[in-house]
Amino acid sequence: MKLKPFFGGVALCFATLQTFAQTDNITHSEEKLPVKVLHAEPLYIDLIRDLGARKGEREWNVGLGLTDKTTYDEYTALVEYEWAPADRLGLEVELPFSFHYPVSGSDANAPGNRLQSFKFAGQYSFFVSDKINTSMAIGYIHEFELTDFSSYDSAQLVTGNVYNPFLVIAKSWPYNLHSLIYTGPRIMHHFNHNETVTDWEINSNIHYMIPGTRNFVGIEFNKVINGSDFDMTIRPQMRVGFADNLMIGIVTGIPVNRENERFSSFLRLIYEPKH
């Protein structure tokens, strides 16, 4: 009996079985990925991470904004990092800045320039269904509010806390339509007078996503209720992708009543590193 052809045949069979096993493991691994429904995420009041986030997802955001206040202009900027340490769990760290300049000819004093807060947040998607194209999540945002840049040497650095639990419900509809509701109380505790003020935020959104892309156009309704006071800003918006992992969002703000501000604009650059 010739042993060389025999052992050669055994080796070939073993290699073939190993290839089948590896292919089966890849297929099995792909099948284990948790269900995730595609939803259009609002650009102004954005989410901590995608609903139904999968472990390893990451995202960087850089935002720039301009708001025309009654007596001064407000320029804002933010840097935020989002990541998913586990399936359906998203975490976020954000640094929001604000700079204020009096309107020409106005005698009013503008607020001081500052890093507004250290902002930390978490979000967990407790319900994800591809059968009804619906996702739900709960989350919490905590902010350590900071004093003005000019007061770092003479005042307390942290001036208060903001507590913001929230609920998100999103649904994808036929014809590439997407709706989302983001709501919860925003409780502000300022140390200087040791009192709390509570605003209720109700943000509703509807978007149309262009088929085969992540580009969309839509509108965001940001509503704030404080006692008997009701304010709403309408924010038409669009998102355009320049690459698989790079997108830009453009937002315009139109207040329903102009008590404190006029028109505003906001730009968000979104980068998702590969994982």
Short mmCIF file of C-alpha atoms in Angstrom, two decimals:
data_model
loop_
_atom_site.label_atom_id
_atom_site.label_comp_id
_atom_site.label_asym_id
_atom_site.label_seq_id
_atom_site.Cartn_x
_atom_site.Cartn_y
_atom_site.Cartn_z
CA MET A 1 0.00 0.00 0.00
CA LYS A 2 1.37 3.41 -0.94
CA LEU A 3 1.25 5.58 2.22
CA LYS A 4 2.05 8.95 0.62
CA PRO A 5 -1.21 9.20 -1.43
CA PHE A 6 -3.17 7.87 1.54
CA PHE A 7 -1.88 10.52 3.99
CA GLY A 8 -2.23 13.17 1.29
CA GLY A 9 -5.92 12.29 0.91
CA VAL A 10 -6.45 12.39 4.68
CA ALA A 11 -4.82 15.83 4.87
CA LEU A 12 -7.02 17.10 2.04
CA CYS A 13 -10.18 15.82 3.77
CA PHE A 14 -9.11 17.40 7.06
CA ALA A 15 -8.47 20.76 5.38
CA THR A 16 -11.87 20.63 3.68
CA LEU A 17 -13.66 19.85 6.95
CA GLN A 18 -11.77 22.68 8.67
CA THR A 19 -12.86 25.14 5.96
CA PHE A 20 -16.49 24.06 6.36
CA ALA A 21 -16.20 24.47 10.13
CA GLN A 22 -14.79 27.98 9.82
CA THR A 23 -17.53 28.97 7.38
CA ASP A 24 -20.15 27.55 9.71
CA ASN A 25 -18.66 29.47 12.67
CA ILE A 26 -18.76 32.74 10.71
CA THR A 27 -22.37 32.15 9.71
CA HIS A 28 -23.25 31.17 13.26
CA SER A 29 -21.49 34.30 14.62
CA GLU A 30 -23.37 36.54 12.20
CA GLU A 31 -26.64 34.95 13.25
CA LYS A 32 -25.84 35.81 16.88
CA LEU A 33 -25.74 39.57 16.21
CA PRO A 34 -28.57 41.22 18.15
CA VAL A 35 -31.51 42.60 16.20
CA LYS A 36 -31.18 46.26 15.24
CA VAL A 37 -33.78 48.40 13.47
CA LEU A 38 -32.64 51.33 11.33
CA HIS A 39 -34.02 54.63 12.67
CA ALA A 40 -33.33 58.22 11.62
CA GLU A 41 -31.62 59.94 14.56
CA PRO A 42 -32.45 63.63 15.14
CA LEU A 43 -29.54 66.01 14.69
CA TYR A 44 -30.11 68.68 17.34
CA ILE A 45 -31.24 66.64 20.36
CA ASP A 46 -29.41 63.50 19.32
CA LEU A 47 -29.34 60.10 21.00
CA ILE A 48 -26.57 58.74 23.18
CA ARG A 49 -26.01 55.92 20.67
CA ASP A 50 -28.06 54.18 17.99
CA LEU A 51 -31.13 52.40 19.30
CA GLY A 52 -30.29 48.71 19.58
CA ALA A 53 -26.57 49.53 19.61
CA ARG A 54 -24.13 46.65 19.10
CA LYS A 55 -21.00 46.15 21.16
CA GLY A 56 -17.98 47.94 19.72
CA GLU A 57 -19.84 50.74 17.92
CA ARG A 58 -18.23 54.17 18.28
CA GLU A 59 -18.92 57.70 17.10
CA TRP A 60 -17.31 61.15 17.29
CA ASN A 61 -19.42 64.30 16.92
CA VAL A 62 -18.30 67.90 16.47
CA GLY A 63 -21.04 70.55 16.48
CA LEU A 64 -21.09 74.29 15.73
CA GLY A 65 -24.09 76.56 16.25
CA LEU A 66 -25.22 80.17 16.08
CA THR A 67 -28.31 81.59 17.81
CA ASP A 68 -29.60 85.12 17.33
CA LYS A 69 -30.71 86.20 20.80
CA THR A 70 -32.57 89.46 21.46
CA THR A 71 -29.58 91.48 22.72
CA TYR A 72 -26.60 89.24 21.89
CA ASP A 73 -25.42 86.47 19.58
CA GLU A 74 -24.60 83.06 21.01
CA TYR A 75 -22.00 80.83 19.37
CA THR A 76 -21.91 77.23 20.53
CA ALA A 77 -19.56 74.32 19.98
CA LEU A 78 -19.48 70.77 21.23
CA VAL A 79 -17.28 67.71 21.13
CA GLU A 80 -18.77 64.35 22.05
CA TYR A 81 -17.74 60.72 22.00
CA GLU A 82 -20.22 57.83 21.98
CA TRP A 83 -19.49 54.13 22.33
CA ALA A 84 -21.25 50.83 23.04
CA PRO A 85 -19.41 48.73 25.67
CA ALA A 86 -22.12 46.06 25.42
CA ASP A 87 -25.01 45.18 23.13
CA ARG A 88 -27.88 47.72 23.38
CA LEU A 89 -25.94 49.91 25.85
CA GLY A 90 -24.61 53.31 24.77
CA LEU A 91 -22.43 55.73 26.75
CA GLU A 92 -21.45 59.31 25.96
CA VAL A 93 -19.09 62.05 27.15
CA GLU A 94 -19.68 65.59 25.88
CA LEU A 95 -18.05 68.99 26.30
CA PRO A 96 -20.39 71.85 25.23
CA PHE A 97 -19.02 75.41 24.90
CA SER A 98 -20.83 78.73 24.55
CA PHE A 99 -19.55 82.19 23.57
CA HIS A 100 -21.64 85.36 23.70
CA TYR A 101 -21.24 88.72 21.96
CA PRO A 102 -23.54 91.77 22.41
CA VAL A 103 -25.47 92.90 19.36
CA SER A 104 -24.05 96.09 17.85
CA GLY A 105 -25.77 99.11 19.42
CA SER A 106 -27.09 97.16 22.40
CA ASP A 107 -26.24 98.31 25.94
CA ALA A 108 -27.17 94.96 27.50
CA ASN A 109 -24.45 92.76 28.97
CA ALA A 110 -23.98 89.38 27.37
CA PRO A 111 -23.43 86.27 29.50
CA GLY A 112 -19.86 85.14 30.07
CA ASN A 113 -18.09 82.70 27.81
CA ARG A 114 -17.72 79.22 29.28
CA LEU A 115 -17.42 75.52 29.02
CA GLN A 116 -21.05 74.90 29.93
CA SER A 117 -20.63 71.56 31.66
CA PHE A 118 -19.05 68.16 31.91
CA LYS A 119 -21.76 65.96 30.44
CA PHE A 120 -22.04 62.19 30.96
CA ALA A 121 -24.84 59.98 29.66
CA GLY A 122 -26.02 56.41 29.25
CA GLN A 123 -28.80 54.79 27.23
CA TYR A 124 -30.16 51.23 27.17
CA SER A 125 -32.45 49.86 24.45
CA PHE A 126 -34.84 47.61 26.36
CA PHE A 127 -37.09 46.80 23.38
CA VAL A 128 -36.05 46.17 19.77
CA SER A 129 -38.44 44.49 17.33
CA ASP A 130 -37.82 44.03 13.62
CA LYS A 131 -41.33 42.60 13.25
CA ILE A 132 -42.98 45.93 14.06
CA ASN A 133 -39.89 48.07 13.25
CA THR A 134 -39.95 49.66 16.71
CA SER A 135 -37.27 50.39 19.31
CA MET A 136 -37.52 51.80 22.83
CA ALA A 137 -34.83 52.99 25.21
CA ILE A 138 -34.36 54.61 28.59
CA GLY A 139 -31.45 56.83 29.46
CA TYR A 140 -29.95 59.35 31.83
CA ILE A 141 -27.85 62.48 31.30
CA HIS A 142 -25.93 64.14 34.12
CA GLU A 143 -24.29 67.54 33.77
CA PHE A 144 -21.87 69.27 36.13
CA GLU A 145 -22.47 72.93 35.27
CA LEU A 146 -19.39 75.18 35.26
CA THR A 147 -18.75 78.86 35.88
CA ASP A 148 -17.55 81.38 33.28
CA PHE A 149 -13.95 81.29 32.06
CA SER A 150 -13.34 84.70 33.62
CA SER A 151 -14.41 83.45 37.08
CA TYR A 152 -12.18 80.38 37.36
CA ASP A 153 -9.88 82.08 39.90
CA SER A 154 -12.53 83.79 42.01
CA ALA A 155 -15.62 81.55 42.00
CA GLN A 156 -16.63 77.95 42.57
CA LEU A 157 -15.84 75.91 39.46
CA VAL A 158 -18.94 73.68 39.56
CA THR A 159 -22.07 75.82 39.94
CA GLY A 160 -24.77 73.14 39.85
CA ASN A 161 -26.08 69.82 38.59
CA VAL A 162 -28.57 68.93 35.88
CA TYR A 163 -30.45 65.62 36.14
CA ASN A 164 -32.12 64.40 32.96
CA PRO A 165 -33.74 60.94 32.75
CA PHE A 166 -35.44 60.29 29.42
CA LEU A 167 -37.46 57.83 27.33
CA VAL A 168 -37.10 57.24 23.58
CA ILE A 169 -39.65 55.52 21.32
CA ALA A 170 -38.88 55.19 17.61
CA LYS A 171 -40.65 53.50 14.70
CA SER A 172 -39.77 52.95 11.06
CA TRP A 173 -42.75 53.16 8.71
CA PRO A 174 -43.31 52.12 5.09
CA TYR A 175 -42.05 54.41 2.32
CA ASN A 176 -38.82 55.15 4.27
CA LEU A 177 -40.53 57.31 6.88
CA HIS A 178 -39.23 57.41 10.45
CA SER A 179 -40.73 58.86 13.63
CA LEU A 180 -39.23 59.31 17.09
CA ILE A 181 -40.28 60.74 20.45
CA TYR A 182 -37.70 61.76 23.07
CA THR A 183 -39.10 62.99 26.38
CA GLY A 184 -38.25 63.47 30.05
CA PRO A 185 -37.76 66.02 32.85
CA ARG A 186 -34.68 68.23 33.05
CA ILE A 187 -34.06 69.10 36.71
CA MET A 188 -31.60 71.95 37.31
CA HIS A 189 -30.08 72.37 40.77
CA HIS A 190 -28.06 75.58 41.19
CA PHE A 191 -25.79 75.76 44.22
CA ASN A 192 -25.87 79.54 44.72
CA HIS A 193 -29.54 79.57 45.83
CA ASN A 194 -29.93 75.82 46.51
CA GLU A 195 -33.16 75.51 44.54
CA THR A 196 -34.28 73.26 41.74
CA VAL A 197 -36.09 74.16 38.53
CA THR A 198 -37.77 71.49 36.40
CA ASP A 199 -38.45 71.70 32.69
CA TRP A 200 -40.29 68.98 30.78
CA GLU A 201 -38.86 68.29 27.35
CA ILE A 202 -40.97 66.67 24.63
CA ASN A 203 -39.08 66.30 21.36
CA SER A 204 -40.94 64.76 18.42
CA ASN A 205 -39.38 64.04 15.04
CA ILE A 206 -40.29 62.82 11.58
CA HIS A 207 -37.79 62.04 8.80
CA TYR A 208 -37.68 60.66 5.29
CA MET A 209 -34.61 58.54 4.55
CA ILE A 210 -33.46 58.32 0.94
CA PRO A 211 -33.59 54.65 -0.15
CA GLY A 212 -30.27 52.82 -0.21
CA THR A 213 -28.48 55.54 1.80
CA ARG A 214 -28.28 56.98 5.31
CA ASN A 215 -29.14 60.45 3.99
CA PHE A 216 -32.36 62.01 5.20
CA VAL A 217 -34.45 65.15 5.38
CA GLY A 218 -36.80 65.81 8.26
CA ILE A 219 -38.04 68.07 10.99
CA GLU A 220 -37.53 68.17 14.73
CA PHE A 221 -40.02 69.76 17.15
CA ASN A 222 -38.28 70.72 20.40
CA LYS A 223 -40.87 71.56 23.07
CA VAL A 224 -40.20 72.74 26.64
CA ILE A 225 -42.88 73.06 29.33
CA ASN A 226 -42.19 74.95 32.57
CA GLY A 227 -45.37 75.38 34.62
CA SER A 228 -47.75 77.32 32.41
CA ASP A 229 -44.98 78.42 30.03
CA PHE A 230 -44.67 76.56 26.72
CA ASP A 231 -41.90 77.10 24.16
CA MET A 232 -41.33 75.29 20.88
CA THR A 233 -38.61 75.51 18.26
CA ILE A 234 -39.08 73.91 14.85
CA ARG A 235 -35.86 72.57 13.35
CA PRO A 236 -35.85 71.52 9.66
CA GLN A 237 -32.77 69.41 8.98
CA MET A 238 -30.90 67.19 6.58
CA ARG A 239 -28.08 64.66 6.84
CA VAL A 240 -25.69 63.79 4.00
CA GLY A 241 -23.05 61.07 3.94
CA PHE A 242 -19.68 61.74 2.28
CA ALA A 243 -18.27 58.28 3.02
CA ASP A 244 -19.35 55.09 4.77
CA ASN A 245 -18.24 56.48 8.13
CA LEU A 246 -18.50 60.28 7.66
CA MET A 247 -21.68 62.37 7.60
CA ILE A 248 -22.68 65.99 8.04
CA GLY A 249 -25.95 67.31 9.45
CA ILE A 250 -27.39 70.78 8.87
CA VAL A 251 -30.14 72.21 11.11
CA THR A 252 -32.12 75.46 11.09
CA GLY A 253 -34.00 76.61 14.21
CA ILE A 254 -37.28 78.56 13.96
CA PRO A 255 -38.84 79.55 17.32
CA VAL A 256 -42.63 79.62 17.41
CA ASN A 257 -42.59 82.65 19.70
CA ARG A 258 -39.62 84.95 19.88
CA GLU A 259 -39.46 85.71 23.59
CA ASN A 260 -35.76 84.97 24.05
CA GLU A 261 -34.30 84.04 20.68
CA ARG A 262 -34.73 84.39 16.95
CA PHE A 263 -33.43 82.17 14.19
CA SER A 264 -30.58 79.74 14.78
CA SER A 265 -28.42 77.34 12.80
CA PHE A 266 -26.46 74.24 13.76
CA LEU A 267 -23.93 72.04 11.98
CA ARG A 268 -22.95 68.53 13.13
CA LEU A 269 -20.04 66.49 11.78
CA ILE A 270 -20.41 62.76 12.49
CA TYR A 271 -17.54 60.27 12.25
CA GLU A 272 -17.94 56.54 12.97
CA PRO A 273 -14.62 54.65 13.27
CA LYS A 274 -14.67 51.08 12.01
CA HIS A 275 -15.03 48.36 14.62
#
